Tab-separated table of C-alpha atoms in Angstrom:
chain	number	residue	atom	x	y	z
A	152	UNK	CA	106.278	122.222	104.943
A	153	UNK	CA	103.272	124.134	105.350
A	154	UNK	CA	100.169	125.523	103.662
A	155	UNK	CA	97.389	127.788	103.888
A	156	UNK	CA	95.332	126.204	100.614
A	157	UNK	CA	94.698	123.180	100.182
A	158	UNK	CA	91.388	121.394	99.360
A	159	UNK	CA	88.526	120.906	101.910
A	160	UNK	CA	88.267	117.465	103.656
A	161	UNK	CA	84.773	118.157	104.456
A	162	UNK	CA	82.731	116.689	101.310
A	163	UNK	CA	83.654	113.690	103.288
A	164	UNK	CA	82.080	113.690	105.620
A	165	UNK	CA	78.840	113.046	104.079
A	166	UNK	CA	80.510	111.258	101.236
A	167	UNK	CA	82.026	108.662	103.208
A	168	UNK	CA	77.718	107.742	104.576
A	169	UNK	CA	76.360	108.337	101.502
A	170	UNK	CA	73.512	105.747	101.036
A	171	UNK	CA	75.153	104.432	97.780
A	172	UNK	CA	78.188	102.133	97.962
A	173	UNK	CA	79.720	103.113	95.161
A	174	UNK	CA	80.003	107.017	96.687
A	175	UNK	CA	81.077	105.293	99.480
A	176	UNK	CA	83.791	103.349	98.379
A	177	UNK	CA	84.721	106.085	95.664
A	178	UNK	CA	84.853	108.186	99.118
A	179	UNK	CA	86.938	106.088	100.868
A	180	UNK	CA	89.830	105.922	97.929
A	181	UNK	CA	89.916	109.107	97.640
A	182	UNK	CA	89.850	110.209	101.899
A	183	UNK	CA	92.718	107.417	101.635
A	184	UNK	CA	94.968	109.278	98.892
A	185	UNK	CA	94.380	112.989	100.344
A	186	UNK	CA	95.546	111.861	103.688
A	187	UNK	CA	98.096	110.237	102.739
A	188	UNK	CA	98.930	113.643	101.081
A	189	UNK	CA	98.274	116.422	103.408
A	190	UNK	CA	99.428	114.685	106.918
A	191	UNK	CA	103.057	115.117	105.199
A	192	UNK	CA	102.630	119.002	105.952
A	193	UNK	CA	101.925	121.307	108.320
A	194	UNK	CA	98.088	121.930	107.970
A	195	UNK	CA	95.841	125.052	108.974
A	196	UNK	CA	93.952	124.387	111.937
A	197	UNK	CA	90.030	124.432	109.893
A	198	UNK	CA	91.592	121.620	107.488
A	199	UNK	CA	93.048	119.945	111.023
A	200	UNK	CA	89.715	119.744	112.551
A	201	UNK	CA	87.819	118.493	109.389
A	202	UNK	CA	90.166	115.786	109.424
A	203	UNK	CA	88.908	114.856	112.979
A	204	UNK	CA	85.991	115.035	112.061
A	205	UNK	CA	86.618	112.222	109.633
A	206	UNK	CA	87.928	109.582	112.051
A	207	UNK	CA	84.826	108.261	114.176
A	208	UNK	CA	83.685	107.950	110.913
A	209	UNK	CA	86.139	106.103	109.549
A	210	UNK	CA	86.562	103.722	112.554
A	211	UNK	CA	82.627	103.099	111.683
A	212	UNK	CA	83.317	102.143	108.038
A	213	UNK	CA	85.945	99.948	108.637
A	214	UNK	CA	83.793	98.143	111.436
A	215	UNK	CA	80.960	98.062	108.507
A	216	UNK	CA	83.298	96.722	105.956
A	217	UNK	CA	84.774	93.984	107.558
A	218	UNK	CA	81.109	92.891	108.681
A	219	UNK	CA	80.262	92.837	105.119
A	220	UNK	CA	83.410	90.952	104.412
A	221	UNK	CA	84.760	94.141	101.439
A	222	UNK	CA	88.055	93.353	102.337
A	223	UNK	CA	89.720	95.393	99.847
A	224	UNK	CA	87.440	98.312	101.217
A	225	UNK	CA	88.011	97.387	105.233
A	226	UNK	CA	91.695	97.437	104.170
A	227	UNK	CA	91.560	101.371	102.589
A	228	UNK	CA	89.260	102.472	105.638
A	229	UNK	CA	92.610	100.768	108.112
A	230	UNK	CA	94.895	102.082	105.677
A	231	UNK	CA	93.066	105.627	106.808
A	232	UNK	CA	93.299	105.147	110.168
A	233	UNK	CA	97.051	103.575	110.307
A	234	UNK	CA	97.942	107.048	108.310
A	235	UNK	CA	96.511	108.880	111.035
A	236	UNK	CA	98.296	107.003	114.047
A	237	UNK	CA	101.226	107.411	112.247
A	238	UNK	CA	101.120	111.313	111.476
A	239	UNK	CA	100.354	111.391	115.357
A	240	UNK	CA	96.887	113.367	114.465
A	241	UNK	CA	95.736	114.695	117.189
A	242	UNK	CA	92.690	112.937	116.695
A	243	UNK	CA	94.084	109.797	117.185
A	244	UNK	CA	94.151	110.637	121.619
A	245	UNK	CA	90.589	111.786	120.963
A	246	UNK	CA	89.329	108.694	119.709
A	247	UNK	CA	91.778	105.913	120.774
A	248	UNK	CA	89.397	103.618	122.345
A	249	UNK	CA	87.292	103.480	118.770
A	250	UNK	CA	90.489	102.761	117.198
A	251	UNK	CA	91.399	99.978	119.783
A	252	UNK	CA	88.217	98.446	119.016
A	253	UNK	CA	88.006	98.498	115.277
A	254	UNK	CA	91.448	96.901	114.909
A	255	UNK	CA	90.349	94.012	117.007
A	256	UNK	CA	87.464	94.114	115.542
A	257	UNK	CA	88.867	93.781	111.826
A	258	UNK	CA	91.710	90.853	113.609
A	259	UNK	CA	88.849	89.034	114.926
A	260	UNK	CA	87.021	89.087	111.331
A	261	UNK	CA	86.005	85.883	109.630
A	262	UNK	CA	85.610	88.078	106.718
A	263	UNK	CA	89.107	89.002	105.827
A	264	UNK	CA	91.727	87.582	104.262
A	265	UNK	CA	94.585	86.455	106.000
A	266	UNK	CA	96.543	89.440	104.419
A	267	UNK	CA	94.387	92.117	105.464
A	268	UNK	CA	94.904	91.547	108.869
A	269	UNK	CA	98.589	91.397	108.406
A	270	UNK	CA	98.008	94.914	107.421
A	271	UNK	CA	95.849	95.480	110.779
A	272	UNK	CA	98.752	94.040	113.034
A	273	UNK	CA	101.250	96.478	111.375
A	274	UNK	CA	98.745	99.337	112.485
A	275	UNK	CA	98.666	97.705	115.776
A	276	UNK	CA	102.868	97.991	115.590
A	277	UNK	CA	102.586	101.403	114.857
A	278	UNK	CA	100.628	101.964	118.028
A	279	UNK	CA	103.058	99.548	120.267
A	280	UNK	CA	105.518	102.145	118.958
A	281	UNK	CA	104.070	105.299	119.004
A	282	UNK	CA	101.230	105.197	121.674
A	283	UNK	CA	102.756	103.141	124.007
A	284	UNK	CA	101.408	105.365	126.558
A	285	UNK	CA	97.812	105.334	125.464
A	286	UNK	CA	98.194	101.237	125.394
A	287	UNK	CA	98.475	100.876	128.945
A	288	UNK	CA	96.129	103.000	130.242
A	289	UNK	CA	92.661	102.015	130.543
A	290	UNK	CA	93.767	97.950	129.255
A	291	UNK	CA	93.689	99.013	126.032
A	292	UNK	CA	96.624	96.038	125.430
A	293	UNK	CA	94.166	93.464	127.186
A	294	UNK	CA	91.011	93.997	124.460
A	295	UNK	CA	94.446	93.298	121.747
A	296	UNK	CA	95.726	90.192	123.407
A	297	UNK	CA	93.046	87.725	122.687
A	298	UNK	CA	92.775	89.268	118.770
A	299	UNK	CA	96.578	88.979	118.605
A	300	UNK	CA	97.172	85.673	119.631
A	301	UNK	CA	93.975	84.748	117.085
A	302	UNK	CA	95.871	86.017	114.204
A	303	UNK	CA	99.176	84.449	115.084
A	304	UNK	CA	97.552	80.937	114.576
A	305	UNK	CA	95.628	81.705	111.755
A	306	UNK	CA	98.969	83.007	110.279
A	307	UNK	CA	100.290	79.034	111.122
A	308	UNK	CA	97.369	77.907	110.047
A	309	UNK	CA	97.753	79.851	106.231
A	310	UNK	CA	101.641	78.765	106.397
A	311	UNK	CA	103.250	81.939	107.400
A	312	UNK	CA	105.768	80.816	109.828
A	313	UNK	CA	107.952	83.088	111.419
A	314	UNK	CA	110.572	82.727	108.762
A	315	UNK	CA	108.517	83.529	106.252
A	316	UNK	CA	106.856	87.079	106.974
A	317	UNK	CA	108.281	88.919	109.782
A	318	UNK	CA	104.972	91.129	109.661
A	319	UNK	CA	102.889	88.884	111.001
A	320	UNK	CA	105.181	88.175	114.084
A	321	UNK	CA	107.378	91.163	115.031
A	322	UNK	CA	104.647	92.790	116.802
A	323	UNK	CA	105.333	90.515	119.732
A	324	UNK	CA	108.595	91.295	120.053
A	325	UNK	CA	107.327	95.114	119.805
A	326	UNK	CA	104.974	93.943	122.838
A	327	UNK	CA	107.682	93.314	125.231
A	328	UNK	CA	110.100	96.011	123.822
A	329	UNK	CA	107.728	98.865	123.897
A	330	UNK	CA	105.489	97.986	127.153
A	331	UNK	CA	106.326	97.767	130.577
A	332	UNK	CA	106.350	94.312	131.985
A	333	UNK	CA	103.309	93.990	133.947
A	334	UNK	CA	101.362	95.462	130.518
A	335	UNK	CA	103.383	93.775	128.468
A	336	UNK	CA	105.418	90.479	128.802
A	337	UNK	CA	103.587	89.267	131.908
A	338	UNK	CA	99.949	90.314	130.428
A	339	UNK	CA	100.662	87.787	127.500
A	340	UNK	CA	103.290	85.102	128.925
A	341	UNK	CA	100.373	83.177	130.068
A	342	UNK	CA	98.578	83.019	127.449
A	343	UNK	CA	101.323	81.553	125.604
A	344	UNK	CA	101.049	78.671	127.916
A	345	UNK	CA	97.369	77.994	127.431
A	346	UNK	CA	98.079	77.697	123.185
A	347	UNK	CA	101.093	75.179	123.954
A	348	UNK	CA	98.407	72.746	125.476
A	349	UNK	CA	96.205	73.251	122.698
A	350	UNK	CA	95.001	69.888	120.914
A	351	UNK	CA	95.225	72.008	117.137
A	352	UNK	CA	98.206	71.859	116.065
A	353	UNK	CA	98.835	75.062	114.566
A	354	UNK	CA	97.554	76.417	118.172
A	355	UNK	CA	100.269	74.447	119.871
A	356	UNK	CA	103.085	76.076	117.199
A	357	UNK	CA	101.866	79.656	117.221
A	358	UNK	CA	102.123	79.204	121.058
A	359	UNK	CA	105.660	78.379	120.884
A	360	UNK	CA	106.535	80.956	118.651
A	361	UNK	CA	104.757	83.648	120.193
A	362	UNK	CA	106.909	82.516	123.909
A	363	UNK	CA	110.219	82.834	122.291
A	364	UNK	CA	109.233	86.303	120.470
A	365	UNK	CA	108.051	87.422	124.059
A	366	UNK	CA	111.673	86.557	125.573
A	367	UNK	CA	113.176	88.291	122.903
A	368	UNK	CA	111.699	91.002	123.056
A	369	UNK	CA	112.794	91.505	127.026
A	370	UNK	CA	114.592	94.924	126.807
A	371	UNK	CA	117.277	93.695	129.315
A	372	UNK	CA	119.115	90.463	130.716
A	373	UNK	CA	116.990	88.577	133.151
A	374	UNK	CA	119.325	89.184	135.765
A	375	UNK	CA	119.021	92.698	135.868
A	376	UNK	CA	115.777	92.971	136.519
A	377	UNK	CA	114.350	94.089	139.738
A	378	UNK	CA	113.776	91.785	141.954
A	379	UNK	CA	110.078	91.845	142.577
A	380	UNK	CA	110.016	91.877	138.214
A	381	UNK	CA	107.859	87.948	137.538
A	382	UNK	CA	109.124	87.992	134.297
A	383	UNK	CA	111.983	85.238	135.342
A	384	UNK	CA	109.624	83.023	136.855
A	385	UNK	CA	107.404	83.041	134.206
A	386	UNK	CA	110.550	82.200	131.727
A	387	UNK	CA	111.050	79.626	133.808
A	388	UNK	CA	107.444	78.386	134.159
A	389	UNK	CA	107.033	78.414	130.073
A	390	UNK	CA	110.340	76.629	129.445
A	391	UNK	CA	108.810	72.875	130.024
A	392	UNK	CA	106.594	73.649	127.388
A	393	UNK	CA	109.143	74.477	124.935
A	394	UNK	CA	110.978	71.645	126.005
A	395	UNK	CA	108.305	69.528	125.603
A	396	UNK	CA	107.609	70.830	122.168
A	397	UNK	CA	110.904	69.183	120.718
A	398	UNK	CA	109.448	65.885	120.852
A	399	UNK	CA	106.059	66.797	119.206
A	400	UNK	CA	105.228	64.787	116.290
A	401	UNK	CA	103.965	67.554	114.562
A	402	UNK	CA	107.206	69.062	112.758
A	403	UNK	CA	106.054	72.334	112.827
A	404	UNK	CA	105.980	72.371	116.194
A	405	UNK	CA	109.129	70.993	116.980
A	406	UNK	CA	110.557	73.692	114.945
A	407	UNK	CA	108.679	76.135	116.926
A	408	UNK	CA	109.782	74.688	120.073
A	409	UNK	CA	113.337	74.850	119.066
A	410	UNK	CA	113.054	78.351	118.468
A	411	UNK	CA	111.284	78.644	121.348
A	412	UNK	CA	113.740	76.683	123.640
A	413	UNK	CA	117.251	78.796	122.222
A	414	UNK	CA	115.457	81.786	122.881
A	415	UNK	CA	114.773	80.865	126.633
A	416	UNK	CA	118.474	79.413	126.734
A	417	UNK	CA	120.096	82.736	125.956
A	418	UNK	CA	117.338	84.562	128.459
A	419	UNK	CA	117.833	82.364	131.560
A	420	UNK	CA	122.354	81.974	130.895
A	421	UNK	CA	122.134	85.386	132.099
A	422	UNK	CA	120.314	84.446	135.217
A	423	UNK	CA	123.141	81.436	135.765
A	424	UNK	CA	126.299	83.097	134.549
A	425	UNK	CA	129.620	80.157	133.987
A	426	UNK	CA	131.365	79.381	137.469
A	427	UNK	CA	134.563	80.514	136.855
């Protein structure tokens, strides 16, 4: 669909900094809705480039919000920018780094709820999907990890396990599906390791879950990988752990460890087919 008249994005840009909140945040519902809106069609190019305009802008509101704790505003200023990644704006190359940064920024929030940056992970899915490219270059994934693994025990930590929102937990699966494995599985393998010695707890479970949504995630058998690939060894390497989990008095780690331990079952029986 296309069309040549629609109305101007511009206002926004000085409505979105006006000095009073309430323009502000009136500004930012409004950005939200017409975006949602126009990046459905094809756009002229003047309404395109307003619409640029808008983004280092709204990375800088969202940034602002989440330091002021607004959550429901720092969630309408992500909504923005998840629209964006999602329309594959062209902005969204321009200004990739500023988006890498404000999502960890809003994961690594004390400010928002535990909800809110459900709804930041899912925009970080939508990248794993759509800008897998962009990820890798420059260690964009690395400045995600740490953030990442932060929300995966807070999840635990709220009671979200894995069986009861997917959201919060399919975007490590997306992590080994999407990137290669030096970027992807290998980057965060060890850091799985370092939560399942954790003395917390919910550290210890989110560590467990997080390994066996890694193997998952693997796009093929372990045995058909090349043979230089270290994502075997470092199955093998994180299956003691899992193992070890089982007998962990905490129950929500054993359950995480059983999850944990199937998932590295099914991974490695490919490596040591039957005899016979």
């Amino acid at each position: 669909k296309k069309f040549s008249t629609l109305p101007s994005m511009e206002p926004f840009a000085s409505t979105l900094v006006d000095q009073d909140v309430y323009v502000r945040k009136a500004a930012l519902s409004a950005a939200n809705a017409m975006l949602e809106s126009f990046l459905e069609y094809e756009l002229p190019e003047n309404l395109e480039n307003q619409i640029s305009k808008l983004l280092p802008i709204l990375l800088e509101s969202a940034t602002k919000l989440c330091d002021d704790g607004d959550d429901l505003y720092a969630l309408k200023a992500i909504s923005c920018i998840d629209t964006l990644i999602c329309a594959q704006h062209k902005s969204v190359k321009r200004y990739f780094s500023g988006i890498i940064d404000t999502l960890a920024h809003a994961l690594r929030s004390d400010s928002l709820t535990i909800m809110s940056k459900k709804s930041v992970a899912e925009a970080v899915s939508t990248l794993l999907a759509l800008n897998r490219e962009d990820l890798t270059s420059g260690g964009h994934i690395t400045r995600l990890a740490e953030p990442l693994f932060r929300l995966s025990y807070d999840a635990l930590q709220n009671g979200f396990e894995d069986c009861d929102d997917d959201n919060f937990w399919t975007v490590f699966t997306q992590i080994s599906e999407n990137l290669p494995e030096e970027q992807g599985f290998n980057l965060m393998a060890p850091l799985t390791v370092t939560m399942a010695e954790n003395s917390e707890t919910h550290v210890r479970a989110a560590g467990l879950y997080v390994m066996s949504l890694l193997v998952d995630g693997l796009k093929q058998p372990l045995s058909e990988l090349d043979a230089d690939s270290k994502s075997p060894s470092l199955v093998q390497q994180m299956l003691p752990f899992a193992v070890r989990g089982l007998s962990d008095p905490s129950p929500l780690v054993s359950e995480a460890a059983l999850r944990a331990t199937a998932s590295f079952i099914q991974a490695l029986d490919s490596m040591f087919p039957p005899e016979g």
